[in-house]
Short mmCIF file of C-alpha atoms and ligand atoms in Angstrom, two decimals:
data_model
loop_
_atom_site.label_atom_id
_atom_site.label_comp_id
_atom_site.label_asym_id
_atom_site.label_seq_id
_atom_site.Cartn_x
_atom_site.Cartn_y
_atom_site.Cartn_z
CA UNK A 23 0.00 0.00 0.00
CA UNK A 24 3.06 2.23 0.32
CA UNK A 25 1.52 4.31 3.08
CA UNK A 26 3.26 5.68 6.14
CA UNK A 27 0.68 4.16 8.45
CA UNK A 28 1.53 6.05 11.61
CA UNK A 29 1.19 9.56 12.96
CA UNK A 30 3.20 11.84 15.22
CA UNK A 31 2.27 11.43 18.88
CA UNK A 32 1.43 15.08 19.48
CA UNK A 33 0.31 16.01 23.00
CA UNK A 34 -3.33 17.13 22.89
CA UNK A 35 -3.98 18.04 26.52
CA UNK A 36 -6.31 21.04 26.59
CA UNK A 37 -7.63 20.40 23.06
CA UNK A 38 -11.34 19.88 22.52
CA UNK A 39 -12.12 17.48 19.70
CA UNK A 40 -15.34 16.30 18.05
CA UNK A 41 -15.37 13.07 16.03
CA UNK A 42 -18.67 12.30 14.30
CA UNK A 43 -19.38 8.57 14.10
CA UNK A 44 -16.70 7.93 16.73
CA UNK A 45 -18.33 4.75 18.01
CA UNK A 46 -16.96 2.37 15.38
CA UNK A 47 -14.53 1.90 12.50
CA UNK A 48 -12.19 4.71 11.51
CA UNK A 49 -13.91 7.18 13.85
CA UNK A 50 -13.49 4.84 16.83
CA UNK A 51 -9.72 4.45 16.33
CA UNK A 52 -9.34 8.18 15.70
CA UNK A 53 -11.27 9.15 18.84
CA UNK A 54 -9.41 6.61 20.97
CA UNK A 55 -5.94 7.70 19.81
CA UNK A 56 -6.70 11.40 20.12
CA UNK A 57 -7.92 10.74 23.67
CA UNK A 58 -4.81 8.65 24.44
CA UNK A 59 -2.77 11.68 23.39
CA UNK A 60 -4.62 13.73 26.01
CA UNK A 61 -7.48 15.25 23.99
CA UNK A 62 -10.89 16.05 25.42
CA UNK A 63 -12.85 14.01 22.89
CA UNK A 64 -16.58 14.07 22.18
CA UNK A 65 -17.95 11.32 20.01
CA UNK A 66 -21.07 12.47 18.16
CA UNK A 67 -23.14 9.37 17.46
CA UNK A 68 -26.71 8.34 16.86
CA UNK A 69 -26.85 5.46 19.36
CA UNK A 70 -26.13 6.11 23.04
CA UNK A 71 -25.84 2.39 23.67
CA UNK A 72 -23.23 1.91 20.91
CA UNK A 73 -21.37 5.02 22.04
CA UNK A 74 -21.28 3.90 25.69
CA UNK A 75 -19.99 0.45 24.72
CA UNK A 76 -17.38 2.08 22.47
CA UNK A 77 -16.14 4.33 25.29
CA UNK A 78 -15.90 1.29 27.61
CA UNK A 79 -13.88 -0.58 24.98
CA UNK A 80 -11.62 2.44 24.39
CA UNK A 81 -10.83 2.51 28.10
CA UNK A 82 -10.11 -1.23 28.19
CA UNK A 83 -7.75 -0.88 25.25
CA UNK A 84 -6.16 2.17 26.89
CA UNK A 85 -5.41 0.14 30.05
CA UNK A 86 -3.71 -2.49 27.86
CA UNK A 87 -1.66 0.18 26.04
CA UNK A 88 -0.54 1.59 29.41
CA UNK A 89 0.43 -1.91 30.64
CA UNK A 90 2.48 -2.44 27.48
CA UNK A 91 4.25 0.86 28.09
CA UNK A 92 3.13 2.42 24.79
CA UNK A 93 5.20 5.63 24.54
CA UNK A 94 3.76 9.15 24.34
CA UNK A 95 0.26 8.37 25.61
CA UNK A 96 -1.09 10.25 28.62
CA UNK A 97 -1.33 8.70 32.08
CA UNK A 98 -4.89 9.01 33.33
CA UNK A 99 -7.30 6.71 35.16
CA UNK A 100 -9.82 6.99 32.34
CA UNK A 101 -9.75 8.59 28.91
CA UNK A 102 -11.50 11.92 28.55
CA UNK A 103 -14.08 10.70 26.02
CA UNK A 104 -17.78 11.50 26.21
CA UNK A 105 -20.82 11.15 24.01
CA UNK A 106 -23.28 13.64 22.54
CA UNK A 107 -26.22 12.47 20.43
CA UNK A 108 -26.14 13.30 16.72
CA UNK A 109 -28.25 11.68 14.04
CA UNK A 110 -26.99 13.03 10.73
CA UNK A 111 -30.15 11.95 8.95
CA UNK A 112 -32.06 14.66 10.84
CA UNK A 113 -31.53 18.43 10.78
CA UNK A 114 -33.46 18.68 14.05
CA UNK A 115 -31.05 16.24 15.73
CA UNK A 116 -28.08 18.10 14.22
CA UNK A 117 -29.37 21.38 15.66
CA UNK A 118 -29.90 19.72 19.06
CA UNK A 119 -26.33 18.41 18.94
CA UNK A 120 -25.05 21.92 18.16
CA UNK A 121 -27.03 23.43 21.05
CA UNK A 122 -25.85 20.73 23.49
CA UNK A 123 -22.25 21.18 22.42
CA UNK A 124 -22.36 24.96 22.75
CA UNK A 125 -24.02 24.69 26.16
CA UNK A 126 -21.23 22.43 27.44
CA UNK A 127 -18.09 23.58 25.69
CA UNK A 128 -16.40 26.92 25.19
CA UNK A 129 -13.64 25.82 22.80
CA UNK A 130 -13.22 23.56 19.78
CA UNK A 131 -9.88 22.80 18.18
CA UNK A 132 -10.51 19.77 15.98
CA UNK A 133 -13.75 19.00 14.17
CA UNK A 134 -13.58 15.67 12.37
CA UNK A 135 -16.47 14.80 10.05
CA UNK A 136 -16.24 11.06 9.77
CA UNK A 137 -19.82 9.71 10.12
CA UNK A 138 -21.05 8.22 6.89
CA UNK A 139 -23.04 5.61 5.05
CA UNK A 140 -22.12 4.09 1.71
CA UNK A 141 -23.92 2.75 -1.34
CA UNK A 142 -27.24 3.10 0.45
CA UNK A 143 -30.48 2.30 -1.37
CA UNK A 144 -32.63 5.20 -2.56
CA UNK A 145 -34.18 6.63 0.57
CA UNK A 146 -35.33 10.10 1.64
CA UNK A 147 -35.00 11.56 5.13
CA UNK A 148 -37.80 13.21 7.09
CA UNK A 149 -36.30 16.52 5.93
CA UNK A 150 -36.91 15.37 2.35
CA UNK A 151 -33.31 14.82 1.23
CA UNK A 152 -31.60 11.83 -0.37
CA UNK A 153 -30.16 9.98 2.60
CA UNK A 154 -26.46 9.85 1.66
CA UNK A 155 -26.57 13.55 0.71
CA UNK A 156 -27.93 14.43 4.14
CA UNK A 157 -25.98 11.99 6.35
CA UNK A 158 -22.60 12.35 4.64
CA UNK A 159 -22.80 16.01 3.75
CA UNK A 160 -25.74 18.30 4.57
CA UNK A 161 -26.18 17.74 8.32
CA UNK A 162 -22.43 17.83 8.91
CA UNK A 163 -22.24 21.06 6.89
CA UNK A 164 -24.83 22.53 9.29
CA UNK A 165 -22.79 21.43 12.31
CA UNK A 166 -19.70 22.93 10.69
CA UNK A 167 -21.28 26.34 10.05
CA UNK A 168 -22.74 26.55 13.56
CA UNK A 169 -19.52 25.51 15.34
CA UNK A 170 -17.26 27.80 13.32
CA UNK A 171 -17.61 30.81 15.64
CA UNK A 172 -16.33 28.82 18.63
CA UNK A 173 -13.44 27.42 16.54
CA UNK A 174 -12.54 30.90 15.31
CA UNK A 175 -12.24 31.95 18.96
CA UNK A 176 -10.24 28.89 20.09
CA UNK A 177 -6.70 30.01 19.29
CA UNK A 178 -4.21 29.01 16.61
CA UNK A 179 -4.24 25.91 14.45
CA UNK A 180 -7.85 24.77 14.59
CA UNK A 181 -8.61 22.14 11.98
CA UNK A 182 -11.67 20.76 10.26
CA UNK A 183 -11.15 17.46 8.45
CA UNK A 184 -13.77 15.92 6.17
CA UNK A 185 -13.56 12.16 5.69
CA UNK A 186 -14.28 11.91 2.00
CA UNK A 187 -13.41 8.98 -0.24
CA UNK A 188 -11.72 7.93 -3.46
CA UNK A 189 -15.32 7.20 -4.49
CA UNK A 190 -15.67 10.95 -5.22
CA UNK A 191 -13.99 10.03 -8.53
CA UNK A 192 -17.15 8.12 -9.51
CA UNK A 193 -19.34 11.15 -8.90
CA UNK A 194 -21.36 13.02 -11.44
CA UNK A 195 -22.08 16.61 -10.46
CA UNK A 196 -25.38 18.12 -11.58
CA UNK A 197 -26.93 20.61 -9.22
CA UNK A 198 -30.40 19.83 -10.59
CA UNK A 199 -30.05 16.10 -9.86
CA UNK A 200 -28.64 16.20 -6.33
CA UNK A 201 -31.69 14.49 -4.85
CA UNK A 202 -31.73 11.68 -7.43
CA UNK A 203 -35.46 12.04 -7.98
CA UNK A 204 -35.05 11.07 -11.65
CA UNK A 205 -34.42 7.48 -10.49
CA UNK A 206 -36.70 4.79 -9.14
CA UNK A 207 -35.68 2.51 -6.28
CA UNK A 208 -34.77 -0.11 -8.90
CA UNK A 209 -32.39 1.96 -11.04
CA UNK A 210 -30.99 4.35 -8.40
CA UNK A 211 -27.19 4.54 -8.84
CA UNK A 212 -26.11 4.03 -5.26
CA UNK A 213 -22.33 4.08 -5.89
CA UNK A 214 -22.61 7.27 -7.97
CA UNK A 215 -24.72 8.92 -5.27
CA UNK A 216 -22.27 7.78 -2.57
CA UNK A 217 -19.49 9.28 -4.72
CA UNK A 218 -21.54 12.45 -5.13
CA UNK A 219 -21.88 12.86 -1.36
CA UNK A 220 -18.12 12.44 -1.01
CA UNK A 221 -17.53 14.93 -3.84
CA UNK A 222 -19.72 17.48 -2.03
CA UNK A 223 -17.41 17.27 0.99
CA UNK A 224 -14.38 18.21 -1.13
CA UNK A 225 -16.31 20.99 -2.87
CA UNK A 226 -17.25 22.20 0.64
CA UNK A 227 -13.58 22.15 1.64
CA UNK A 228 -12.70 24.59 -1.16
CA UNK A 229 -15.67 26.87 -0.68
CA UNK A 230 -15.17 27.07 3.10
CA UNK A 231 -11.45 27.74 2.85
CA UNK A 232 -12.17 30.47 0.32
CA UNK A 233 -14.25 32.15 3.01
CA UNK A 234 -11.91 31.37 5.93
CA UNK A 235 -8.59 32.48 4.46
CA UNK A 236 -6.39 34.33 6.96
CA UNK A 237 -8.24 32.81 9.91
CA UNK A 238 -7.02 30.22 12.46
CA UNK A 239 -9.34 27.56 10.98
CA UNK A 240 -8.26 25.32 8.10
CA UNK A 241 -10.33 22.77 6.21
CA UNK A 242 -8.88 19.65 4.61
CA UNK A 243 -10.21 16.30 3.42
CA UNK A 244 -9.00 12.73 3.28
CA UNK A 245 -9.48 9.32 1.72
CA UNK A 246 -8.68 6.70 4.39
CA UNK A 247 -7.98 3.84 1.96
CA UNK A 248 -10.11 0.71 1.63
CA UNK A 249 -10.77 -0.22 5.25
CA UNK A 250 -12.44 -3.25 6.83
CA UNK A 251 -15.26 -1.60 8.82
CA UNK A 252 -19.01 -1.79 9.18
CA UNK A 253 -19.37 0.57 6.21
CA UNK A 254 -19.77 -2.46 3.97
CA UNK A 255 -23.15 -3.30 5.53
CA UNK A 256 -24.88 -1.49 2.67
CA UNK A 257 -22.45 -2.63 -0.03
CA UNK A 258 -23.41 -6.20 0.70
CA UNK A 259 -26.90 -5.64 -0.55
CA UNK A 260 -25.70 -5.37 -4.15
CA UNK A 261 -24.11 -8.48 -5.60
CA UNK A 262 -21.56 -6.69 -7.83
CA UNK A 263 -20.23 -4.49 -5.05
CA UNK A 264 -20.32 -7.42 -2.65
CA UNK A 265 -18.20 -9.42 -5.12
CA UNK A 266 -15.67 -6.56 -5.47
CA UNK A 267 -15.54 -6.10 -1.70
CA UNK A 268 -14.90 -9.80 -1.07
CA UNK A 269 -12.24 -9.85 -3.79
CA UNK A 270 -10.38 -6.90 -2.27
CA UNK A 271 -10.71 -8.43 1.21
CA UNK A 272 -9.60 -11.86 -0.07
CA UNK A 273 -6.46 -10.32 -1.58
CA UNK A 274 -5.60 -8.82 1.80
CA UNK A 275 -5.86 -5.25 0.48
CA UNK A 276 -8.21 -3.99 3.15
CA UNK A 277 -6.76 -1.87 5.93
CA UNK A 278 -7.56 -2.24 9.59
CA UNK A 279 -9.57 0.62 11.14
CA UNK A 280 -6.36 1.75 12.89
CA UNK A 281 -4.53 1.91 9.56
CA UNK A 282 -7.51 3.72 8.05
CA UNK A 283 -7.45 6.23 10.89
CA UNK A 284 -3.82 7.22 10.35
CA UNK A 285 -4.50 9.54 7.40
CA UNK A 286 -7.28 11.25 9.37
CA UNK A 287 -5.14 11.61 12.51
CA UNK A 288 -2.23 13.00 10.47
CA UNK A 289 -4.47 15.58 8.82
CA UNK A 290 -5.84 16.48 12.26
CA UNK A 291 -2.66 16.76 14.33
CA UNK A 292 0.54 16.51 12.31
CA UNK A 293 2.47 19.76 12.98
CA UNK A 294 3.86 19.57 9.41
CA UNK A 295 0.33 20.20 8.14
CA UNK A 296 -0.31 23.29 10.26
CA UNK A 297 -1.82 26.09 8.13
CA UNK A 298 -2.34 23.81 5.13
CA UNK A 299 -5.68 24.33 3.40
CA UNK A 300 -7.48 22.69 0.53
CA UNK A 301 -5.49 19.47 0.81
CA UNK A 302 -7.02 16.12 -0.04
CA UNK A 303 -4.89 13.53 1.75
CA UNK A 304 -4.49 9.92 0.74
CA UNK A 305 -1.94 7.64 2.45
CA UNK A 306 -1.07 10.64 4.66
CA UNK A 307 0.12 12.62 1.63
CA UNK A 308 -1.43 15.47 -0.36
CA UNK A 309 -3.08 14.10 -3.52
CA UNK A 310 -5.06 15.75 -6.28
CA UNK A 311 -8.80 15.27 -5.98
CA UNK A 312 -10.82 14.95 -9.19
CA UNK A 313 -11.31 17.79 -11.69
CA UNK A 314 -14.95 17.97 -10.66
CA UNK A 315 -13.87 18.59 -7.06
CA UNK A 316 -11.66 21.49 -8.14
CA UNK A 317 -14.33 23.06 -10.32
CA UNK A 318 -14.98 26.55 -8.99
CA UNK A 319 -18.46 26.76 -10.53
CA UNK A 320 -19.49 23.49 -8.90
CA UNK A 321 -18.13 24.71 -5.56
CA UNK A 322 -20.25 27.85 -5.73
CA UNK A 323 -23.35 26.11 -7.13
CA UNK A 324 -23.23 23.61 -4.29
CA UNK A 325 -22.63 26.34 -1.71
CA UNK A 326 -25.78 28.20 -2.82
CA UNK A 327 -27.82 25.00 -3.08
CA UNK A 328 -26.71 23.93 0.43
CA UNK A 329 -27.64 27.26 2.02
CA UNK A 330 -31.04 27.05 0.32
CA UNK A 331 -31.54 23.56 1.86
CA UNK A 332 -30.57 24.97 5.26
CA UNK A 333 -32.45 28.26 5.03
CA UNK A 334 -34.57 27.44 8.09
CA UNK A 335 -31.42 26.72 10.12
CA UNK A 336 -28.63 29.02 8.95
CA UNK A 337 -29.07 32.75 9.57
CA UNK A 338 -27.25 35.75 8.09
CA UNK A 339 -25.69 36.11 11.53
CA UNK A 340 -24.20 32.58 11.22
CA UNK A 341 -22.62 33.51 7.91
CA UNK A 342 -21.04 36.69 9.24
CA UNK A 343 -17.97 34.84 10.45
CA UNK A 344 -17.26 33.77 6.86
CA UNK A 345 -15.82 36.13 4.29
CA UNK A 346 -18.47 37.27 1.84
CA UNK A 347 -16.66 36.38 -1.37
CA UNK A 348 -14.59 33.24 -1.84
CA UNK A 349 -10.88 33.57 -2.43
CA UNK A 350 -9.51 31.91 -5.57
CA UNK A 351 -6.33 30.85 -3.86
CA UNK A 352 -6.39 27.07 -3.69
CA UNK A 353 -3.13 25.61 -2.39
CA UNK A 354 -2.28 23.92 -5.65
CA UNK A 355 -2.95 27.09 -7.57
CA UNK A 356 -5.38 25.17 -9.76
CA UNK A 357 -9.10 25.52 -9.87
CA UNK A 358 -10.56 23.70 -12.78
CA UNK A 359 -13.70 24.74 -14.53
CA UNK A 360 -14.81 22.01 -16.84
N1 NAP B 579 -14.20 1.88 5.09
C1 NAP B 579 -13.73 2.34 3.93
O1 NAP B 579 -13.15 1.59 3.11
C2 NAP B 579 -13.87 3.79 3.58
C3 NAP B 579 -13.29 4.23 2.37
C4 NAP B 579 -13.41 5.58 2.04
C5 NAP B 579 -14.08 6.45 2.89
N2 NAP B 579 -14.64 5.97 4.04
C6 NAP B 579 -15.36 6.94 4.90
O2 NAP B 579 -14.91 6.80 6.22
C7 NAP B 579 -15.93 7.24 7.12
C8 NAP B 579 -16.05 6.27 8.27
O3 NAP B 579 -16.50 5.05 7.76
P1 NAP B 579 -16.11 3.63 8.35
O4 NAP B 579 -15.47 2.89 7.26
O5 NAP B 579 -15.41 3.74 9.65
O6 NAP B 579 -17.58 3.00 8.51
P2 NAP B 579 -18.43 2.52 9.77
O7 NAP B 579 -17.65 1.54 10.56
O8 NAP B 579 -19.72 2.08 9.18
O9 NAP B 579 -18.62 3.85 10.60
C9 NAP B 579 -19.49 4.85 10.16
C10 NAP B 579 -19.89 5.71 11.32
O10 NAP B 579 -20.86 6.66 10.84
C11 NAP B 579 -21.97 6.60 11.72
N3 NAP B 579 -23.23 6.97 11.11
C12 NAP B 579 -23.90 6.37 10.11
N4 NAP B 579 -25.08 6.97 9.91
C13 NAP B 579 -25.17 7.97 10.83
C14 NAP B 579 -26.14 8.93 11.15
N5 NAP B 579 -27.32 8.98 10.52
N6 NAP B 579 -25.89 9.80 12.15
C15 NAP B 579 -24.72 9.75 12.84
N7 NAP B 579 -23.77 8.85 12.59
C16 NAP B 579 -23.99 7.97 11.60
C17 NAP B 579 -22.02 5.15 12.19
O11 NAP B 579 -22.85 5.05 13.35
P3 NAP B 579 -23.60 3.67 13.73
O12 NAP B 579 -22.58 2.81 14.38
O13 NAP B 579 -24.68 4.12 14.65
O14 NAP B 579 -24.11 3.10 12.45
C18 NAP B 579 -20.56 4.93 12.46
O15 NAP B 579 -20.21 5.49 13.68
C19 NAP B 579 -17.20 7.39 6.28
O16 NAP B 579 -17.45 8.75 6.04
C20 NAP B 579 -16.84 6.68 4.98
O17 NAP B 579 -17.53 7.22 3.87
C21 NAP B 579 -14.53 4.68 4.42
#
């Protein structure tokens, strides 16, 4: 795989960190390691029971790491990990999460958008949106906008990382078809719509950075590699994807959740990446996302479309902390309009 599957053991004492979907898979390993480095970690999950079990398991694994003398981890009785409820398929739940967070916390240094579903069947949320669009992108965009003011006031080097996917390369951007209403349940293109949701995250990265330039908050995105997690629960419902998944697994190409977490943790804490913006990381290295992702028109079309979807939730006041016009200065100097 050629990846440097480790990360610098940066001390995170005093840092407040949110990991969405931190109860399992890549999010679980990320939350656990950031807590073992001293972070005050909040896992934002939809099931309290799963979150509580995950926190118990993190603490058991932490005790084992301490016994083994793992270097650079903090010495505490228990990890500083807690749970706040967040169901990304609901804007109401997302708003409740935001309110709970802001009532409890006064700082936020790392905001890691990891929760996601893949290759889901055609389904619409109670808010009326295609489910992968809302879970993987829209609700987390709302959380992002609402938590920005506290991040902007939390001191230097605050980072937002969006867990995207290589699958964004399979996307097909058309602002008029974002909800997939042209399909029936039978012919809905679930991999394309998964890819679309992952493309939206990278488009969001560019449009947010354009409005956050010269602030303490940076936005980057990652592909974690092909990782053996519960994400495949939806893949397995389609025989072709199931076949591909089993083939990749059979060849031993799937990463462990820990290995999958390393790119995310690097993007979140590696001092070498301080002040970097608009980077799409793969194997812990900057990589070019697709041309569609770098398309300035798409970035702005999606931005407007997203704010229209969230018009009952996002106020002009919320947008004040963002610059009014996006900067054209992407890190790679490129911004492709197809
Ligand atoms: N695994 C891979 O090969 C791979 C490759 C590329 C990108 N990714 C991305 O990596 C991220 C993490 O995936 P993973 O592989 O670790 O999968 P996972 O084990 O299935 O974890 C996904 C997490 O998202 C949470 N989630 C799902 N729906 C949610 C909702 N409505 N509200 C709140 N949380 C919700 C899950 O919670 P529950 O436990 O309650 O379901 C779980 O905590 C995803 O964004 C995925 O797209 C994964």
